[in-house]
Structures are given as structure tokens and as C-alpha cells.
Amino acid sequence: MKQDIKSLTLDELGSELKAFGEPAFRAKQVFTWLHRGARSFDEMTNLSKPLRQSLAERFEITVPEVVRKQISAQDGTIKYLWRLRDGNCVETVLMRYHHGNTVCISSEVGCAMSCAFCASTIGGLVRRLTASEMLDEVLFTQLDSGLEISNIVLMGIGEPLDNYDTVLRFLTLVNSPEGMNIGMRHISLSTCGIVPRILELAQSKLQLTLSVSLHAPDDETRSRIMPVNRRWHVDELLDACKRYFELTGRRISFEYAMIRDVNDSPETAQLLLQKLKGMQAHVNLIPLNNVEESPLKPSSRQTVLRFQQILESGGVTCTVRRTLGSDIDASCGQLRRKYQKAEEDTKHTAVS
Ligand code: SAH
């Protein structure tokens, strides 16, 4: 098996090249080629032919293949379904805001977290992505679309803190001045609430934005819709969030999907308010996206606005997320799921 060269940091690449007897500046040259999207060592024309050959013998360069590309007629959102080298597929969404182009990337193929409202988790976790596969989502979305990417959100398929070390490696790569050079303050990471990893991330003091998918302020409801809550309860999670703020000085953003008759009553809003009291927090209300396989339904617009108003009047800043790309199944896991189902249908047709 050849080694995945694009998952290496600049320092690691330096050590590898040293072993080939190459000077330190070579690492920078190779790194720059890779992070500009080179597909083969032959493209690296400032390296000698024998070096290119030795590199090709030892390393491979990952390049995902576009399986589907959908462009929203409403707002220009672009959704990619990529096929990875082992045949698995993941999604990336490019959203166009006035503050810059934002790419929403996946961190795993599938997800083990089993949230009741989420399409990504339906088939469970298949495998975790490598750092180069996450980088490729950003890089090849930029190259294919021709749109410069300034922001990244880790809010696609998967639980980034379940793939912790690799996600941190990806962050180092994408933040690298010799690579895509995307600043930590332009990166958000969303988690369902894996408490020990939140505390570990706090220690790293990275200046990224942490989003926590809260979705309910009480254990009974949250455990019902998010099994992860059975392991780490709401209060434990919120304590970790407080600690995160103390250590990093970064305000946490709480995601809250509004689900009809589940977590959207005025009493629930009051309880949420109480739980967030004294915290530097921001709440992002997301009208639930319908998932075919789930009986859960979105709250009405009026219910969302009433919920927002209760939080705001209690002093918690609260926004309602604008939905982009709803005409192209742009939310979490939906396109991969549809693609899987179509493949399954084809197989069944072939068998019967
Ligand atoms: N695993 C991470 C990141 C991926 S999901 C996490 O849980 O945060 C990104 C966000 O979309 C999360 O807040 C998730 O709860 C939310 N989400 C998933 N399915 C949704 C749906 N059907 N409607 C609205 N939001 C959804």
C-alpha cells in the first residue's frame, strides 16, 4: 500500500524528503503542488524526473471523483457528491454568502451517533475520513466551482469529534500558509456533544468556532432524539461548554432544530433560557428539514418566531437559520442517502 502523501503536514513531508536526500525547500515545493490540486507527481515540473519517480513509487495522491453536482436555481448553492478511492461517497455543499463562499464538509462516511432527525446516520458509520479526503473536499470544490473558498464548516456527514485526531490534522493542513491558508476564525466545527473531546479541543485553544447541536434543554427529550445524551447529559455538556469558553474566549454557538411538538413549546424555550443563563452563547434555530425516513416534522414559522422571541427577551442572542439549497437536497446526508437508495433499487431490479 502506498502512503497517502496529502495527509502529511509540511514538517512530516520534510522528514520524508530528507530520507530521499533532498533539501528542506523541496518539501515546500511538493506541499504547494499538492495543495493546489496536483493529480500526479508528473505535474510537479520543478522536481527532477528521478525524484518524481521515487515519490510515485512510495506515495499516492488522492483525488475524489464528482459523482453528482447539483446547483440550486434559487440561491446558487452547489452540492457535490464525491466518490472516494474505495468507492464510498460523501457530500460537500458550497454556500454563497455575502461574507464569502462557505464550504460545508463531511468528516466521516455515515455516522454512528443515531440522531433521530438526521439522514446521515441511517446506515450507521462506514468509516472515518482521512485528513487528505477532508482537505480534498475543500480543494476540489474550489477548483471545480472556480469560486474561492473563505470559510469552512464541519457540519456535513459524520461527527468530527469522533474522528478527532484526523480532524485536527486536517485543520493544520487547511490552515497552512503554504497551502489553502484558511484562518481558524473562518472555520466552524459542529458536534453532537462528545464531552471529553470538547474539553480536549478547549486545551488546544484553537480559534475556531465551536457549534454544539443541543436540540433540547432537558435530558428526557434530548436522550430521545440524540442517543449521545444518554452518555453525557445536558448539564455535563453545558459545563464542558462553559469550560471551553473560559479556556478559549470563544463564544459557543448552539444549534437547535425546531421539531414540531417535540422541542418547540414556550416552556421548553424558558427552560433553555434558564440553562444558558450566564453563558456567552448564541442560539441558531434551524427549521427541521424533512427526512423521508423520519416521522419528525418541522415546527411552524410562527412557533419558531415565538421561541426566538422568548430567548431574545431573556437576553440570549438567537438567529433563525436561512435555508439554502432546499431544491437540491442540500441538507445533511440527504443526497448520499438518495444516491444509496437509487443504487439499492437498481440492484433489486437487477436481481428480480
Ligand atoms: N455531527 C455533528 C455535525 C453534523 S450535522 C453534529 O451533530 O453537530 C450538522 C447539523 O445539522 C447538526 O446541528 C445536526 O443536528 C443538524 N441536522 C441534522 N439533521 C437535520 C435535519 N433533518 N434538520 C435540521 N437540522 C439537522
Coordinates of C-alpha atoms and ligand atoms in Angstrom, one line a residue:
M1 CA 0.0 0.0 0.0
K2 CA 1.3 3.4 -1.0
Q3 CA 1.3 6.2 1.6
D4 CA -1.2 9.0 1.4
I5 CA 1.1 11.9 0.8
K6 CA -1.6 14.7 1.1
S7 CA -2.3 13.7 4.7
L8 CA 1.2 14.7 5.7
T9 CA 2.0 18.0 7.3
L10 CA 4.8 20.1 5.9
D11 CA 7.1 19.0 8.7
E12 CA 6.4 15.4 8.1
L13 CA 6.9 15.8 4.4
G14 CA 10.2 17.4 5.1
S15 CA 11.3 14.4 7.1
E16 CA 10.2 12.0 4.3
L17 CA 12.1 14.0 1.7
K18 CA 15.2 14.2 3.9
A19 CA 15.2 10.4 3.7
F20 CA 15.4 10.7 -0.1
G21 CA 18.4 13.0 0.5
E22 CA 16.5 16.1 -0.6
P23 CA 17.0 19.6 0.8
A24 CA 14.4 21.2 3.1
F25 CA 12.9 23.5 0.5
R26 CA 11.7 20.6 -1.6
A27 CA 9.1 19.8 1.0
K28 CA 7.5 23.2 0.4
Q29 CA 7.5 22.7 -3.3
V30 CA 5.8 19.4 -3.1
F31 CA 3.3 20.6 -0.4
T32 CA 2.4 23.6 -2.6
W33 CA 1.7 21.4 -5.6
L34 CA -0.4 19.1 -3.6
H35 CA -2.5 21.8 -2.0
R36 CA -3.1 23.4 -5.4
G37 CA -4.7 20.2 -6.5
A38 CA -1.9 18.4 -8.5
R39 CA -3.2 15.0 -9.6
S40 CA 0.1 13.3 -10.3
F41 CA 3.8 13.7 -9.5
D42 CA 4.5 14.3 -13.2
E43 CA 2.8 17.7 -12.9
M44 CA 5.5 18.8 -10.4
T45 CA 7.8 20.2 -13.1
N46 CA 10.2 21.9 -10.7
L47 CA 11.3 18.5 -9.3
S48 CA 13.8 16.2 -11.1
K49 CA 12.3 13.3 -13.0
P50 CA 14.1 10.6 -10.8
L51 CA 12.6 12.3 -7.7
R52 CA 9.1 12.4 -9.2
Q53 CA 9.5 8.7 -10.0
S54 CA 10.7 7.8 -6.5
L55 CA 7.8 9.7 -5.0
A56 CA 5.3 8.0 -7.2
E57 CA 6.7 4.6 -6.1
R58 CA 6.2 5.4 -2.4
F59 CA 3.2 7.7 -2.3
E60 CA -0.2 8.1 -3.8
I61 CA -2.1 11.4 -4.4
T62 CA -5.8 11.1 -3.5
V63 CA -8.3 12.7 -6.0
P64 CA -12.0 12.4 -5.4
E65 CA -14.3 11.9 -8.4
V66 CA -17.5 14.0 -8.9
V67 CA -20.5 11.6 -8.9
R68 CA -23.1 14.3 -8.9
K69 CA -23.1 18.0 -8.9
Q70 CA -26.3 20.0 -8.3
I71 CA -26.7 23.7 -8.5
S72 CA -29.6 25.4 -6.8
A73 CA -31.6 27.6 -9.1
Q74 CA -32.8 29.6 -6.0
D75 CA -29.5 30.7 -4.5
G76 CA -26.5 29.2 -6.4
T77 CA -25.7 26.7 -3.6
I78 CA -23.7 23.8 -5.1
K79 CA -23.8 20.3 -3.8
Y80 CA -21.2 17.7 -4.7
L81 CA -21.4 14.0 -4.2
W82 CA -17.8 12.7 -4.3
R83 CA -16.6 9.1 -4.8
L84 CA -13.6 8.3 -2.7
R85 CA -10.9 5.9 -3.8
D86 CA -12.5 2.9 -2.0
G87 CA -15.9 3.6 -3.7
N88 CA -17.6 5.3 -0.7
C89 CA -19.4 8.6 -1.3
V90 CA -19.5 11.8 0.8
E91 CA -21.2 15.1 0.3
T92 CA -19.9 18.7 0.3
V93 CA -22.0 21.8 0.0
L94 CA -20.8 25.2 -1.2
M95 CA -22.9 28.1 0.0
R96 CA -22.6 31.6 -1.3
Y97 CA -23.0 34.3 1.4
H98 CA -22.1 38.0 1.1
H99 CA -19.3 37.4 3.7
G100 CA -17.7 34.8 1.4
N101 CA -18.1 31.4 0.0
T102 CA -18.5 28.7 2.7
V103 CA -18.0 25.0 2.2
C104 CA -19.7 22.5 4.4
I105 CA -17.7 19.3 4.6
S106 CA -18.2 15.8 5.8
S107 CA -15.8 14.2 8.3
E108 CA -17.0 10.6 8.1
V109 CA -18.7 8.2 5.7
G110 CA -22.0 7.8 7.6
C111 CA -22.3 8.4 11.3
A112 CA -22.6 6.4 14.5
M113 CA -24.5 8.9 16.5
S114 CA -28.1 7.8 15.6
C115 CA -29.8 11.2 16.0
A116 CA -33.5 10.6 15.3
F117 CA -33.8 13.5 12.8
C118 CA -30.6 13.1 10.7
A119 CA -30.3 11.4 7.3
S120 CA -26.5 10.9 7.7
T121 CA -26.8 8.3 10.4
I122 CA -29.4 5.9 8.8
G123 CA -26.8 3.4 7.6
G124 CA -24.5 3.8 10.6
L125 CA -20.8 4.6 10.4
V126 CA -19.0 3.1 7.5
R127 CA -15.6 4.7 8.1
R128 CA -13.8 7.8 9.1
L129 CA -12.3 10.1 6.5
T130 CA -8.6 10.7 6.2
A131 CA -7.2 14.2 6.5
S132 CA -6.5 14.4 2.8
E133 CA -10.1 13.4 2.0
M134 CA -11.4 16.3 4.1
L135 CA -8.8 18.6 2.5
D136 CA -9.8 17.4 -0.9
E137 CA -13.5 18.3 -0.3
V138 CA -12.4 21.9 0.2
L139 CA -9.7 21.9 -2.5
F140 CA -11.7 20.2 -5.3
T141 CA -14.8 22.2 -4.5
Q142 CA -12.8 25.3 -5.0
L143 CA -11.2 24.0 -8.2
D144 CA -14.3 22.6 -9.7
S145 CA -16.5 25.6 -9.0
G146 CA -13.9 28.2 -9.7
L147 CA -15.1 30.0 -6.5
E148 CA -12.6 30.9 -3.9
I149 CA -13.5 29.4 -0.5
S150 CA -13.0 31.6 2.5
N151 CA -15.0 29.7 5.2
I152 CA -15.3 26.1 6.2
V153 CA -17.9 24.5 8.4
L154 CA -17.6 20.9 9.6
M155 CA -21.3 20.3 9.5
G156 CA -21.7 17.7 6.8
I157 CA -21.9 13.9 7.2
G158 CA -20.3 12.5 10.4
E159 CA -19.3 13.5 13.8
P160 CA -16.0 15.4 13.7
L161 CA -15.1 14.8 17.3
D162 CA -15.5 11.1 16.7
N163 CA -12.6 11.5 14.2
Y164 CA -10.7 13.8 16.5
D165 CA -7.0 13.4 15.7
T166 CA -7.6 13.3 11.9
V167 CA -9.8 16.4 12.1
L168 CA -7.1 18.2 13.9
R169 CA -4.6 17.1 11.3
F170 CA -6.9 18.4 8.6
L171 CA -7.2 21.7 10.4
T172 CA -3.4 22.1 10.5
L173 CA -3.3 21.3 6.7
V174 CA -6.0 23.6 5.6
N175 CA -4.7 26.4 7.8
S176 CA -1.2 26.1 6.5
P177 CA 0.2 29.3 4.9
E178 CA 1.9 27.2 2.2
G179 CA -1.5 25.5 1.5
M180 CA -5.0 26.9 1.4
N181 CA -4.3 29.2 4.3
I182 CA -7.8 29.4 5.7
G183 CA -7.8 31.1 9.1
M184 CA -9.1 29.3 12.2
R185 CA -11.5 32.1 12.7
H186 CA -13.1 31.2 9.4
I187 CA -13.7 27.6 10.5
S188 CA -16.6 26.2 12.5
L189 CA -16.8 22.7 13.9
S190 CA -20.1 21.2 14.9
T191 CA -20.5 18.4 17.5
C192 CA -23.4 16.4 18.9
G193 CA -21.7 16.8 22.3
I194 CA -18.8 14.4 22.9
V195 CA -17.8 15.9 26.2
P196 CA -14.2 14.6 26.7
R197 CA -13.3 15.7 23.2
I198 CA -14.8 19.2 23.7
L199 CA -12.6 19.5 26.8
E200 CA -9.6 18.3 24.8
L201 CA -10.3 20.7 22.0
A202 CA -10.6 23.5 24.6
Q203 CA -7.0 22.7 25.7
S204 CA -5.7 23.1 22.1
K205 CA -7.0 26.8 22.2
L206 CA -7.7 26.9 18.5
Q207 CA -9.5 30.0 17.5
L208 CA -12.2 28.1 15.5
T209 CA -15.9 28.4 16.3
L210 CA -17.4 25.5 18.2
S211 CA -21.1 24.7 17.4
V212 CA -22.9 22.4 19.7
S213 CA -26.0 20.6 18.4
L214 CA -28.2 20.9 21.5
H215 CA -31.7 20.5 20.2
A216 CA -33.3 20.1 23.6
P217 CA -32.6 21.6 27.1
D218 CA -33.9 18.6 29.1
D219 CA -32.4 15.1 29.3
E220 CA -35.6 13.3 28.6
T221 CA -36.2 14.9 25.3
R222 CA -32.6 15.1 24.3
S223 CA -31.9 11.5 25.1
R224 CA -34.9 10.5 23.0
I225 CA -33.8 12.4 19.9
M226 CA -30.0 12.2 20.5
P227 CA -28.7 8.9 22.0
V228 CA -25.3 10.6 22.7
N229 CA -27.1 12.4 25.6
R230 CA -27.5 9.1 27.4
R231 CA -23.8 9.1 27.8
W232 CA -23.2 12.8 28.5
H233 CA -26.2 14.6 30.0
V234 CA -27.2 18.2 29.2
D235 CA -25.7 19.7 32.3
E236 CA -22.4 17.9 31.8
L237 CA -22.4 19.1 28.2
L238 CA -23.1 22.7 29.2
D239 CA -20.4 22.6 31.9
A240 CA -17.9 21.5 29.2
C241 CA -19.1 24.4 27.0
K242 CA -18.5 26.8 29.9
R243 CA -15.0 25.4 30.3
Y244 CA -14.5 25.7 26.6
F245 CA -15.3 29.4 26.7
E246 CA -13.1 30.0 29.8
L247 CA -10.1 28.5 28.1
T248 CA -10.5 29.8 24.5
G249 CA -12.5 33.0 25.0
R250 CA -14.7 31.9 22.0
R251 CA -18.4 32.1 22.3
I252 CA -20.2 28.9 21.6
S253 CA -22.9 28.6 19.0
F254 CA -25.8 26.2 19.9
E255 CA -27.7 24.6 17.1
Y256 CA -31.4 23.9 17.8
A257 CA -33.5 22.2 15.1
M258 CA -37.1 23.1 15.7
I259 CA -39.2 19.9 15.7
R260 CA -43.0 20.1 15.9
D261 CA -44.4 19.1 19.3
V262 CA -41.1 17.7 20.4
N263 CA -38.8 20.6 21.5
D264 CA -40.7 23.8 20.4
S265 CA -43.0 24.8 23.2
P266 CA -42.7 28.2 25.1
E267 CA -42.0 26.2 28.3
T268 CA -39.0 24.5 26.5
A269 CA -37.8 27.9 25.4
Q270 CA -37.9 29.1 29.1
L271 CA -36.0 26.1 30.3
L272 CA -33.4 26.6 27.6
L273 CA -33.1 30.2 28.7
Q274 CA -32.5 29.1 32.2
K275 CA -29.9 26.6 31.2
L276 CA -28.0 29.1 29.1
K277 CA -28.1 31.9 31.7
G278 CA -24.7 33.5 32.3
M279 CA -23.2 31.8 29.3
Q280 CA -21.7 33.5 26.4
A281 CA -23.9 31.7 23.9
H282 CA -25.6 32.2 20.6
V283 CA -28.6 30.1 19.6
N284 CA -29.2 29.2 16.0
L285 CA -32.7 27.9 15.3
I286 CA -32.9 25.6 12.3
P287 CA -36.3 24.8 10.9
L288 CA -36.1 20.9 10.8
N289 CA -35.5 19.6 7.3
N290 CA -37.8 16.8 6.4
V291 CA -36.1 13.4 6.2
E292 CA -38.2 10.9 4.4
E293 CA -37.4 8.0 6.8
S294 CA -38.3 10.0 9.9
P295 CA -41.8 10.8 11.3
L296 CA -40.5 14.1 12.8
K297 CA -41.9 17.3 11.3
P298 CA -40.7 20.9 11.3
S299 CA -42.3 23.5 13.6
S300 CA -44.4 26.2 12.0
R301 CA -42.8 29.5 11.2
Q302 CA -44.9 31.1 13.9
T303 CA -43.7 28.7 16.6
V304 CA -40.1 29.3 15.6
L305 CA -40.6 33.1 15.9
R306 CA -42.2 32.8 19.3
F307 CA -39.4 30.6 20.5
Q308 CA -36.9 33.1 19.2
Q309 CA -38.6 35.9 20.9
I310 CA -38.6 34.2 24.3
L311 CA -34.9 33.6 24.1
E312 CA -34.1 37.1 22.9
S313 CA -36.3 38.7 25.6
G314 CA -34.3 36.7 28.1
G315 CA -31.0 38.2 26.7
V316 CA -29.8 35.2 24.6
T317 CA -28.9 36.2 21.0
C318 CA -30.8 34.0 18.7
T319 CA -31.0 33.7 14.9
V320 CA -33.2 31.7 12.6
R321 CA -31.1 29.9 10.0
R322 CA -31.9 30.7 6.4
T323 CA -32.2 27.5 4.5
L324 CA -30.2 27.4 1.3
G325 CA -30.3 24.8 -1.4
S326 CA -33.6 23.2 -0.4
D327 CA -34.4 22.5 -4.0
I328 CA -31.2 20.3 -4.3
D329 CA -31.5 18.2 -1.1
A330 CA -28.6 20.3 0.4
S331 CA -29.1 19.3 4.0
C332 CA -27.1 16.7 5.8
G333 CA -26.8 13.3 4.3
Q334 CA -29.8 13.6 2.0
L335 CA -28.0 13.4 -1.3
R336 CA -25.8 10.5 -0.3
R337 CA -28.9 8.7 1.1
K338 CA -30.9 9.2 -2.1
Y339 CA -27.9 8.0 -4.2
Q340 CA -27.6 4.9 -2.0
K341 CA -31.3 4.2 -2.3
A342 CA -31.1 4.6 -6.1
E343 CA -28.2 2.1 -6.2
E344 CA -30.1 -0.3 -3.9
D345 CA -33.2 0.0 -6.2
T346 CA -31.0 -0.8 -9.2
K347 CA -29.6 -3.8 -7.5
H348 CA -33.0 -5.1 -6.6
T349 CA -34.3 -4.6 -10.1
A350 CA -31.2 -6.4 -11.4
V351 CA -31.9 -9.4 -9.0
S352 CA -35.7 -9.6 -9.5
Ligands
SAH1 N1 -22.3 15.5 13.9 C1 -22.2 16.9 14.0 C2 -22.1 17.6 12.7 C3 -23.1 17.2 11.6 S1 -24.7 17.7 11.5 C4 -23.3 17.5 14.9 O1 -24.1 16.7 15.3 O2 -23.3 18.7 15.2 C5 -24.8 19.4 11.3 C6 -26.1 19.9 11.9 O3 -27.3 19.6 11.2 C7 -26.3 19.5 13.3 O4 -26.6 20.5 14.2 C8 -27.4 18.5 13.2 O5 -28.1 18.2 14.4 C9 -28.3 19.2 12.1 N2 -29.3 18.3 11.5 C10 -29.2 17.0 11.1 N3 -30.3 16.6 10.5 C11 -31.1 17.7 10.5 C12 -32.4 17.9 10.0 N4 -33.2 16.9 9.4 N5 -33.0 19.2 10.1 C13 -32.2 20.2 10.7 N6 -31.0 20.0 11.1 C14 -30.5 18.8 11.1

